[in-house]
mmCIF file of C-alpha atoms in Angstrom:
data_model
loop_
_atom_site.group_PDB
_atom_site.id
_atom_site.type_symbol
_atom_site.label_atom_id
_atom_site.label_comp_id
_atom_site.label_asym_id
_atom_site.label_seq_id
_atom_site.Cartn_x
_atom_site.Cartn_y
_atom_site.Cartn_z
ATOM 1 C CA MET A 202 -7.528 6.716 -10.782
ATOM 2 C CA ILE A 203 -10.624 4.737 -12.828
ATOM 3 C CA THR A 204 -12.854 6.825 -10.244
ATOM 4 C CA SER A 205 -11.064 10.097 -11.531
ATOM 5 C CA VAL A 206 -10.935 9.253 -15.354
ATOM 6 C CA ARG A 207 -14.773 7.862 -14.654
ATOM 7 C CA ARG A 208 -15.547 12.106 -13.435
ATOM 8 C CA VAL A 209 -14.003 13.392 -16.115
ATOM 9 C CA THR A 210 -15.345 11.102 -19.156
ATOM 10 C CA ALA A 211 -18.383 12.045 -17.282
ATOM 11 C CA LEU A 212 -18.510 15.599 -16.878
ATOM 12 C CA CYS A 213 -16.759 15.397 -20.421
ATOM 13 C CA ALA A 214 -19.520 13.698 -22.266
ATOM 14 C CA LEU A 215 -21.790 16.148 -21.132
ATOM 15 C CA GLY A 216 -20.053 19.409 -22.470
ATOM 16 C CA ALA A 217 -19.149 17.608 -25.838
ATOM 17 C CA ALA A 218 -23.609 16.764 -25.883
ATOM 18 C CA LEU A 219 -24.953 19.805 -24.612
ATOM 19 C CA SER A 220 -22.348 21.702 -27.471
ATOM 20 C CA ALA A 221 -23.383 19.391 -30.298
ATOM 21 C CA LEU A 222 -19.575 19.057 -30.773
ATOM 22 C CA ALA A 223 -16.928 16.131 -31.184
ATOM 23 C CA ALA A 224 -14.169 17.816 -29.396
ATOM 24 C CA CYS A 225 -13.594 16.670 -25.894
ATOM 25 C CA ALA A 226 -10.688 17.812 -24.020
ATOM 26 C CA PRO A 227 -9.822 17.495 -20.194
ATOM 27 C CA HIS A 228 -9.575 21.442 -18.862
ATOM 28 C CA GLU A 229 -8.488 21.852 -15.105
ATOM 29 C CA ALA A 230 -9.823 24.451 -12.763
ATOM 30 C CA THR A 231 -7.466 26.569 -10.963
ATOM 31 C CA ARG A 232 -8.413 27.790 -7.853
ATOM 32 C CA ALA A 233 -8.211 31.367 -7.075
ATOM 33 C CA PRO A 234 -7.650 34.255 -3.963
ATOM 34 C CA LEU A 235 -11.109 34.739 -1.690
ATOM 35 C CA PRO A 236 -11.934 38.122 -2.580
ATOM 36 C CA ALA A 237 -15.164 40.015 -1.393
ATOM 37 C CA PRO A 238 -17.453 40.340 -4.384
ATOM 38 C CA SER A 239 -17.776 44.227 -6.002
ATOM 39 C CA ALA A 240 -21.036 46.111 -6.380
ATOM 40 C CA THR A 241 -23.042 44.009 -9.649
ATOM 41 C CA ALA A 242 -23.593 46.041 -12.780
ATOM 42 C CA GLY A 243 -26.363 46.144 -14.623
ATOM 43 C CA VAL A 244 -28.170 43.131 -11.842
ATOM 44 C CA SER A 245 -31.050 43.886 -9.566
ATOM 45 C CA PRO A 246 -29.491 44.098 -5.943
ATOM 46 C CA MET A 247 -30.474 40.992 -4.686
ATOM 47 C CA ALA A 248 -30.832 41.748 -0.517
ATOM 48 C CA GLY A 249 -28.878 39.397 1.879
ATOM 49 C CA PRO A 250 -26.625 36.177 0.736
ATOM 50 C CA PRO A 251 -23.656 35.752 2.173
ATOM 51 C CA THR A 252 -20.653 36.676 0.509
ATOM 52 C CA LEU A 253 -16.425 35.004 0.816
ATOM 53 C CA ALA A 254 -13.790 37.325 3.062
ATOM 54 C CA PRO A 255 -12.020 40.209 1.478
ATOM 55 C CA GLY A 256 -9.007 39.151 -1.295
ATOM 56 C CA PRO A 257 -7.019 40.623 -3.565
ATOM 57 C CA ALA A 258 -9.119 43.201 -5.193
ATOM 58 C CA GLY A 259 -10.629 42.612 -8.986
ATOM 59 C CA VAL A 260 -10.641 38.890 -8.844
ATOM 60 C CA THR A 261 -14.222 36.498 -8.606
ATOM 61 C CA PRO A 262 -14.150 34.856 -5.285
ATOM 62 C CA VAL A 263 -14.291 31.227 -5.827
ATOM 63 C CA PHE A 264 -15.975 28.693 -3.389
ATOM 64 C CA GLU A 265 -15.829 25.036 -3.490
ATOM 65 C CA HIS A 266 -17.477 23.019 -0.210
ATOM 66 C CA GLY A 267 -18.014 24.190 3.150
ATOM 67 C CA PRO A 268 -16.339 23.929 6.669
ATOM 68 C CA ARG A 269 -15.098 20.157 7.727
ATOM 69 C CA ASP A 270 -15.430 21.037 11.639
ATOM 70 C CA ARG A 271 -18.708 21.907 11.798
ATOM 71 C CA ASP A 272 -22.575 19.798 11.518
ATOM 72 C CA LYS A 273 -23.177 17.172 8.644
ATOM 73 C CA ALA A 274 -24.304 19.658 5.791
ATOM 74 C CA VAL A 275 -24.357 18.996 2.622
ATOM 75 C CA ALA A 276 -25.645 20.994 -0.428
ATOM 76 C CA LEU A 277 -27.175 19.096 -4.339
ATOM 77 C CA THR A 278 -26.700 21.610 -7.028
ATOM 78 C CA PHE A 279 -28.441 21.112 -10.140
ATOM 79 C CA ASP A 280 -27.342 22.264 -13.220
ATOM 80 C CA ALA A 281 -30.086 23.779 -15.419
ATOM 81 C CA ASP A 282 -28.143 23.007 -19.011
ATOM 82 C CA MET A 283 -28.956 24.454 -22.223
ATOM 83 C CA THR A 284 -26.976 25.530 -24.724
ATOM 84 C CA ALA A 285 -28.466 28.775 -26.468
ATOM 85 C CA ASP A 286 -28.574 27.129 -30.416
ATOM 86 C CA GLN A 287 -30.017 24.109 -29.010
ATOM 87 C CA GLY A 288 -33.808 25.502 -29.364
ATOM 88 C CA PRO A 289 -34.465 22.884 -32.535
ATOM 89 C CA ARG A 290 -33.783 20.424 -30.674
ATOM 90 C CA ALA A 291 -36.205 21.427 -27.468
ATOM 91 C CA ALA A 292 -38.923 21.369 -30.770
ATOM 92 C CA ARG A 293 -38.200 18.092 -31.858
ATOM 93 C CA GLY A 294 -38.951 17.125 -27.964
ATOM 94 C CA GLU A 295 -35.426 16.914 -26.683
ATOM 95 C CA ARG A 296 -35.406 17.387 -22.718
ATOM 96 C CA PHE A 297 -33.224 19.714 -21.153
ATOM 97 C CA ASP A 298 -36.024 19.584 -18.023
ATOM 98 C CA ASN A 299 -36.205 17.256 -15.353
ATOM 99 C CA PRO A 300 -39.390 17.359 -13.705
ATOM 100 C CA GLY A 301 -39.928 14.142 -12.052
ATOM 101 C CA LEU A 302 -36.268 15.298 -10.241
ATOM 102 C CA VAL A 303 -36.940 18.413 -9.281
ATOM 103 C CA ALA A 304 -41.360 16.762 -7.782
ATOM 104 C CA ALA A 305 -38.934 14.390 -6.318
ATOM 105 C CA LEU A 306 -36.903 17.039 -4.718
ATOM 106 C CA ARG A 307 -39.928 18.159 -2.938
ATOM 107 C CA GLU A 308 -41.272 15.086 -1.763
ATOM 108 C CA LEU A 309 -38.298 14.716 0.202
ATOM 109 C CA LYS A 310 -37.737 18.092 0.996
ATOM 110 C CA VAL A 311 -34.476 18.404 -0.138
ATOM 111 C CA PRO A 312 -33.387 22.383 0.174
ATOM 112 C CA ALA A 313 -30.913 22.093 -3.300
ATOM 113 C CA THR A 314 -29.462 24.933 -5.445
ATOM 114 C CA VAL A 315 -30.085 25.357 -8.999
ATOM 115 C CA PHE A 316 -27.681 27.066 -11.513
ATOM 116 C CA MET A 317 -30.034 27.749 -14.149
ATOM 117 C CA THR A 318 -28.605 28.941 -17.757
ATOM 118 C CA GLY A 319 -31.367 31.743 -18.915
ATOM 119 C CA ARG A 320 -30.945 29.605 -22.168
ATOM 120 C CA TRP A 321 -32.799 26.988 -20.294
ATOM 121 C CA ALA A 322 -35.270 29.464 -17.893
ATOM 122 C CA GLU A 323 -36.523 31.094 -21.954
ATOM 123 C CA GLU A 324 -37.120 27.310 -23.098
ATOM 124 C CA TYR A 325 -38.772 26.787 -19.277
ATOM 125 C CA PRO A 326 -40.410 29.819 -18.411
ATOM 126 C CA ASP A 327 -43.139 27.854 -15.857
ATOM 127 C CA GLN A 328 -40.586 25.877 -14.544
ATOM 128 C CA ALA A 329 -38.037 28.188 -13.347
ATOM 129 C CA ARG A 330 -40.758 30.683 -12.063
ATOM 130 C CA ALA A 331 -41.308 27.609 -10.240
ATOM 131 C CA ILE A 332 -38.765 27.017 -8.943
ATOM 132 C CA GLY A 333 -37.501 30.006 -7.992
ATOM 133 C CA ARG A 334 -40.751 31.046 -5.662
ATOM 134 C CA ASN A 335 -40.254 27.325 -3.957
ATOM 135 C CA PRO A 336 -39.059 28.089 -0.967
ATOM 136 C CA LEU A 337 -36.720 24.850 -0.495
ATOM 137 C CA PHE A 338 -34.438 26.119 -3.794
ATOM 138 C CA GLU A 339 -32.465 28.697 -4.613
ATOM 139 C CA VAL A 340 -31.687 29.866 -7.909
ATOM 140 C CA ALA A 341 -28.333 30.797 -9.371
ATOM 141 C CA ASN A 342 -26.366 31.698 -12.661
ATOM 142 C CA HIS A 343 -25.321 29.258 -14.344
ATOM 143 C CA SER A 344 -24.118 32.029 -17.915
ATOM 144 C CA TYR A 345 -27.106 32.477 -20.521
ATOM 145 C CA SER A 346 -25.433 30.438 -23.289
ATOM 146 C CA HIS A 347 -23.854 27.884 -22.169
ATOM 147 C CA TYR A 348 -20.910 28.530 -23.967
ATOM 148 C CA ALA A 349 -17.179 27.884 -21.681
ATOM 149 C CA PHE A 350 -15.444 30.661 -20.290
ATOM 150 C CA THR A 351 -12.078 29.255 -21.347
ATOM 151 C CA GLU A 352 -10.723 27.258 -24.329
ATOM 152 C CA ASP A 353 -10.546 23.601 -24.553
ATOM 153 C CA CYS A 354 -13.271 22.529 -21.880
ATOM 154 C CA TYR A 355 -14.730 19.737 -22.622
ATOM 155 C CA GLY A 356 -15.818 21.013 -26.390
ATOM 156 C CA LEU A 357 -18.286 23.631 -25.735
ATOM 157 C CA PRO A 358 -18.156 26.694 -28.270
ATOM 158 C CA THR A 359 -16.783 29.248 -25.840
ATOM 159 C CA VAL A 360 -17.459 32.940 -25.111
ATOM 160 C CA GLY A 361 -14.722 35.818 -25.229
ATOM 161 C CA GLU A 362 -13.133 37.480 -22.696
ATOM 162 C CA GLU A 363 -15.190 40.870 -23.559
ATOM 163 C CA ARG A 364 -18.789 39.132 -23.626
ATOM 164 C CA MET A 365 -17.724 37.169 -20.164
ATOM 165 C CA ARG A 366 -19.759 39.817 -17.933
ATOM 166 C CA VAL A 367 -22.651 40.055 -20.471
ATOM 167 C CA ASP A 368 -23.337 37.043 -20.605
ATOM 168 C CA VAL A 369 -23.879 36.774 -16.773
ATOM 169 C CA GLU A 370 -25.925 39.847 -16.623
ATOM 170 C CA ARG A 371 -27.743 38.333 -20.012
ATOM 171 C CA ALA A 372 -28.736 35.412 -17.901
ATOM 172 C CA TYR A 373 -29.933 37.500 -14.422
ATOM 173 C CA ALA A 374 -31.905 39.652 -17.025
ATOM 174 C CA ALA A 375 -33.177 36.693 -18.277
ATOM 175 C CA LEU A 376 -34.255 34.886 -15.116
ATOM 176 C CA ARG A 377 -36.364 38.169 -14.243
ATOM 177 C CA LYS A 378 -38.009 38.052 -17.435
ATOM 178 C CA VAL A 379 -39.595 34.727 -16.459
ATOM 179 C CA GLY A 380 -39.899 35.926 -12.724
ATOM 180 C CA VAL A 381 -37.363 34.319 -10.646
ATOM 181 C CA ARG A 382 -37.340 37.109 -8.709
ATOM 182 C CA ASP A 383 -34.232 36.732 -6.340
ATOM 183 C CA ALA A 384 -31.681 34.581 -7.849
ATOM 184 C CA MET A 385 -28.678 34.398 -5.540
ATOM 185 C CA PRO A 386 -25.083 35.964 -6.736
ATOM 186 C CA TYR A 387 -23.766 32.697 -7.551
ATOM 187 C CA PHE A 388 -22.274 31.100 -11.103
ATOM 188 C CA ARG A 389 -20.948 28.261 -11.659
ATOM 189 C CA PHE A 390 -18.648 28.453 -14.667
ATOM 190 C CA PRO A 391 -19.893 25.903 -18.039
ATOM 191 C CA GLY A 392 -17.688 22.777 -17.547
ATOM 192 C CA GLY A 393 -16.502 23.900 -14.362
ATOM 193 C CA CYS A 394 -13.878 25.940 -16.909
ATOM 194 C CA TYR A 395 -11.899 28.993 -15.543
ATOM 195 C CA ASP A 396 -8.756 30.618 -15.111
ATOM 196 C CA ARG A 397 -7.616 33.965 -13.721
ATOM 197 C CA ARG A 398 -8.617 35.925 -16.998
ATOM 198 C CA ALA A 399 -12.548 34.640 -16.298
ATOM 199 C CA LEU A 400 -12.161 35.299 -12.934
ATOM 200 C CA LYS A 401 -10.888 39.019 -13.669
ATOM 201 C CA ALA A 402 -13.421 39.560 -16.160
ATOM 202 C CA LEU A 403 -16.515 38.773 -13.692
ATOM 203 C CA SER A 404 -15.128 40.949 -10.761
ATOM 204 C CA PRO A 405 -17.154 43.622 -11.967
ATOM 205 C CA ALA A 406 -20.155 41.258 -12.093
ATOM 206 C CA GLY A 407 -20.147 40.808 -8.080
ATOM 207 C CA VAL A 408 -21.123 37.067 -8.195
ATOM 208 C CA THR A 409 -18.802 33.984 -6.288
ATOM 209 C CA ALA A 410 -18.219 31.263 -8.793
ATOM 210 C CA VAL A 411 -19.437 28.161 -7.038
ATOM 211 C CA GLN A 412 -17.795 24.984 -7.906
ATOM 212 C CA TRP A 413 -17.952 21.693 -6.136
ATOM 213 C CA ASP A 414 -16.005 18.623 -4.382
ATOM 214 C CA VAL A 415 -17.947 15.349 -5.330
ATOM 215 C CA VAL A 416 -19.037 15.182 -9.090
ATOM 216 C CA SER A 417 -21.728 12.576 -9.252
ATOM 217 C CA GLY A 418 -21.025 11.424 -12.691
ATOM 218 C CA ASP A 419 -24.694 11.480 -13.159
ATOM 219 C CA ALA A 420 -24.224 12.944 -17.044
ATOM 220 C CA PHE A 421 -25.464 10.086 -19.199
ATOM 221 C CA ALA A 422 -25.240 7.035 -17.097
ATOM 222 C CA THR A 423 -27.163 5.022 -17.088
ATOM 223 C CA ASP A 424 -26.759 3.000 -13.710
ATOM 224 C CA ALA A 425 -28.251 4.836 -10.814
ATOM 225 C CA ARG A 426 -26.873 2.687 -8.104
ATOM 226 C CA ALA A 427 -23.173 3.290 -9.562
ATOM 227 C CA VAL A 428 -24.371 7.028 -9.468
ATOM 228 C CA ALA A 429 -26.146 7.189 -5.524
ATOM 229 C CA GLN A 430 -22.943 5.087 -4.339
ATOM 230 C CA GLU A 431 -20.436 7.532 -6.534
ATOM 231 C CA VAL A 432 -22.092 10.268 -3.883
ATOM 232 C CA LEU A 433 -22.571 8.577 -0.968
ATOM 233 C CA ASP A 434 -18.841 7.467 -0.877
ATOM 234 C CA GLY A 435 -17.064 11.015 -1.744
ATOM 235 C CA VAL A 436 -19.653 13.094 0.297
ATOM 236 C CA ARG A 437 -18.586 14.572 3.694
ATOM 237 C CA ALA A 438 -19.555 17.596 5.693
ATOM 238 C CA GLY A 439 -19.547 20.727 3.950
ATOM 239 C CA SER A 440 -19.599 19.359 0.618
ATOM 240 C CA VAL A 441 -20.929 20.403 -2.394
ATOM 241 C CA VAL A 442 -22.372 17.823 -4.625
ATOM 242 C CA VAL A 443 -23.068 18.808 -8.841
ATOM 243 C CA MET A 444 -25.368 16.987 -10.469
ATOM 244 C CA HIS A 445 -27.575 18.036 -13.479
ATOM 245 C CA CYS A 446 -31.816 19.102 -14.245
ATOM 246 C CA THR A 447 -31.183 17.743 -18.074
ATOM 247 C CA LEU A 448 -32.993 14.400 -18.268
ATOM 248 C CA SER A 449 -31.925 13.691 -21.976
ATOM 249 C CA ALA A 450 -28.134 14.423 -20.537
ATOM 250 C CA ALA A 451 -28.582 12.496 -17.258
ATOM 251 C CA PRO A 452 -31.300 10.496 -17.126
ATOM 252 C CA THR A 453 -31.154 8.426 -13.769
ATOM 253 C CA THR A 454 -30.319 11.770 -11.442
ATOM 254 C CA GLU A 455 -34.121 11.208 -9.923
ATOM 255 C CA ARG A 456 -33.430 7.846 -9.009
ATOM 256 C CA VAL A 457 -29.755 9.246 -7.755
ATOM 257 C CA VAL A 458 -31.674 11.408 -5.397
ATOM 258 C CA ARG A 459 -34.013 8.785 -4.273
ATOM 259 C CA SER A 460 -31.311 6.758 -2.635
ATOM 260 C CA VAL A 461 -28.608 9.288 -1.971
ATOM 261 C CA VAL A 462 -31.145 11.568 0.114
ATOM 262 C CA PRO A 463 -32.540 8.590 2.406
ATOM 263 C CA GLY A 464 -28.627 7.010 2.156
ATOM 264 C CA LEU A 465 -26.870 10.463 3.577
ATOM 265 C CA ARG A 466 -29.906 11.881 6.254
ATOM 266 C CA ALA A 467 -29.126 7.488 7.974
ATOM 267 C CA ARG A 468 -25.415 9.064 8.023
ATOM 268 C CA GLY A 469 -26.621 12.573 10.072
ATOM 269 C CA PHE A 470 -26.080 14.526 7.026
ATOM 270 C CA ARG A 471 -28.858 17.229 6.623
ATOM 271 C CA PHE A 472 -29.543 18.954 3.366
ATOM 272 C CA VAL A 473 -28.273 22.490 3.031
ATOM 273 C CA LYS A 474 -28.802 25.671 -0.464
ATOM 274 C CA VAL A 475 -25.220 26.713 -0.776
ATOM 275 C CA SER A 476 -26.043 30.079 1.017
ATOM 276 C CA GLU A 477 -25.589 28.376 4.173
ATOM 277 C CA LEU A 478 -22.113 26.806 3.390
ATOM 278 C CA ILE A 479 -20.951 29.711 2.201
ATOM 279 C CA GLY A 480 -22.433 31.719 5.394
ATOM 280 C CA ALA A 481 -20.729 29.428 7.235
ATOM 281 C CA ALA A 482 -17.317 29.292 6.023
ATOM 282 C CA GLY A 483 -16.519 32.908 6.651
ATOM 283 C CA GLY A 484 -14.504 32.717 3.326
ATOM 284 C CA ARG A 485 -12.529 29.290 4.589
ATOM 285 C CA ALA A 486 -13.782 27.673 1.118
#
């Protein structure tokens, strides 16, 4: 129970800070069936990425983790968060990027998936482009605005149903504009909050929603060792770990990665991108 509360509290704090609002209410995400994504409208075709098995039409597929019965593969994922109205905070010097973290992943040769908001890409175009062109990494969509797709999502502002698909497509456009040419058709809901209404609204965008099964708790954490232990305790074969690429909101993440990576490798785990887990899952999320 204590661990669950800590996880919710960490995500709650991150959402509240990113939205600059005081309200903070936990939201229980629901799982959906696993249909195949439809063709993307308004987004450049992206050849090759695996998708999940077909299911009921008209609902975005949701992926949480890879197979548990295969080799010990784990995907580290990093949310590059920045809400649409935070430009003035960045201008005053707040760091929504984390170059040290990206450098550590390169140094350790760790494949990773970065879920990037369009606003973050606009603020840090050189970094976005460098991440997108590095074969270690894959870039996926974390919305343009980082507004929530449900009500009561950790204090985040909300985007209306009629704007959900537009927000996702605007993020892809922002990524293309800064030079990320091969963004994956994967989407992470801001705050991880979604419902069936959101899944239906995004179905025409042709994305797979990617959640996680291990919460690192790096949001506003000051004890890197405690965060690293949270990850080490939670990871299983096929796990998707959520962390953050936002220095001001998650200042310990680089140190966490430098501890977790050798720890998991010593236990026989190998690091993969989300696309490899989805390909291995074959619809068995």
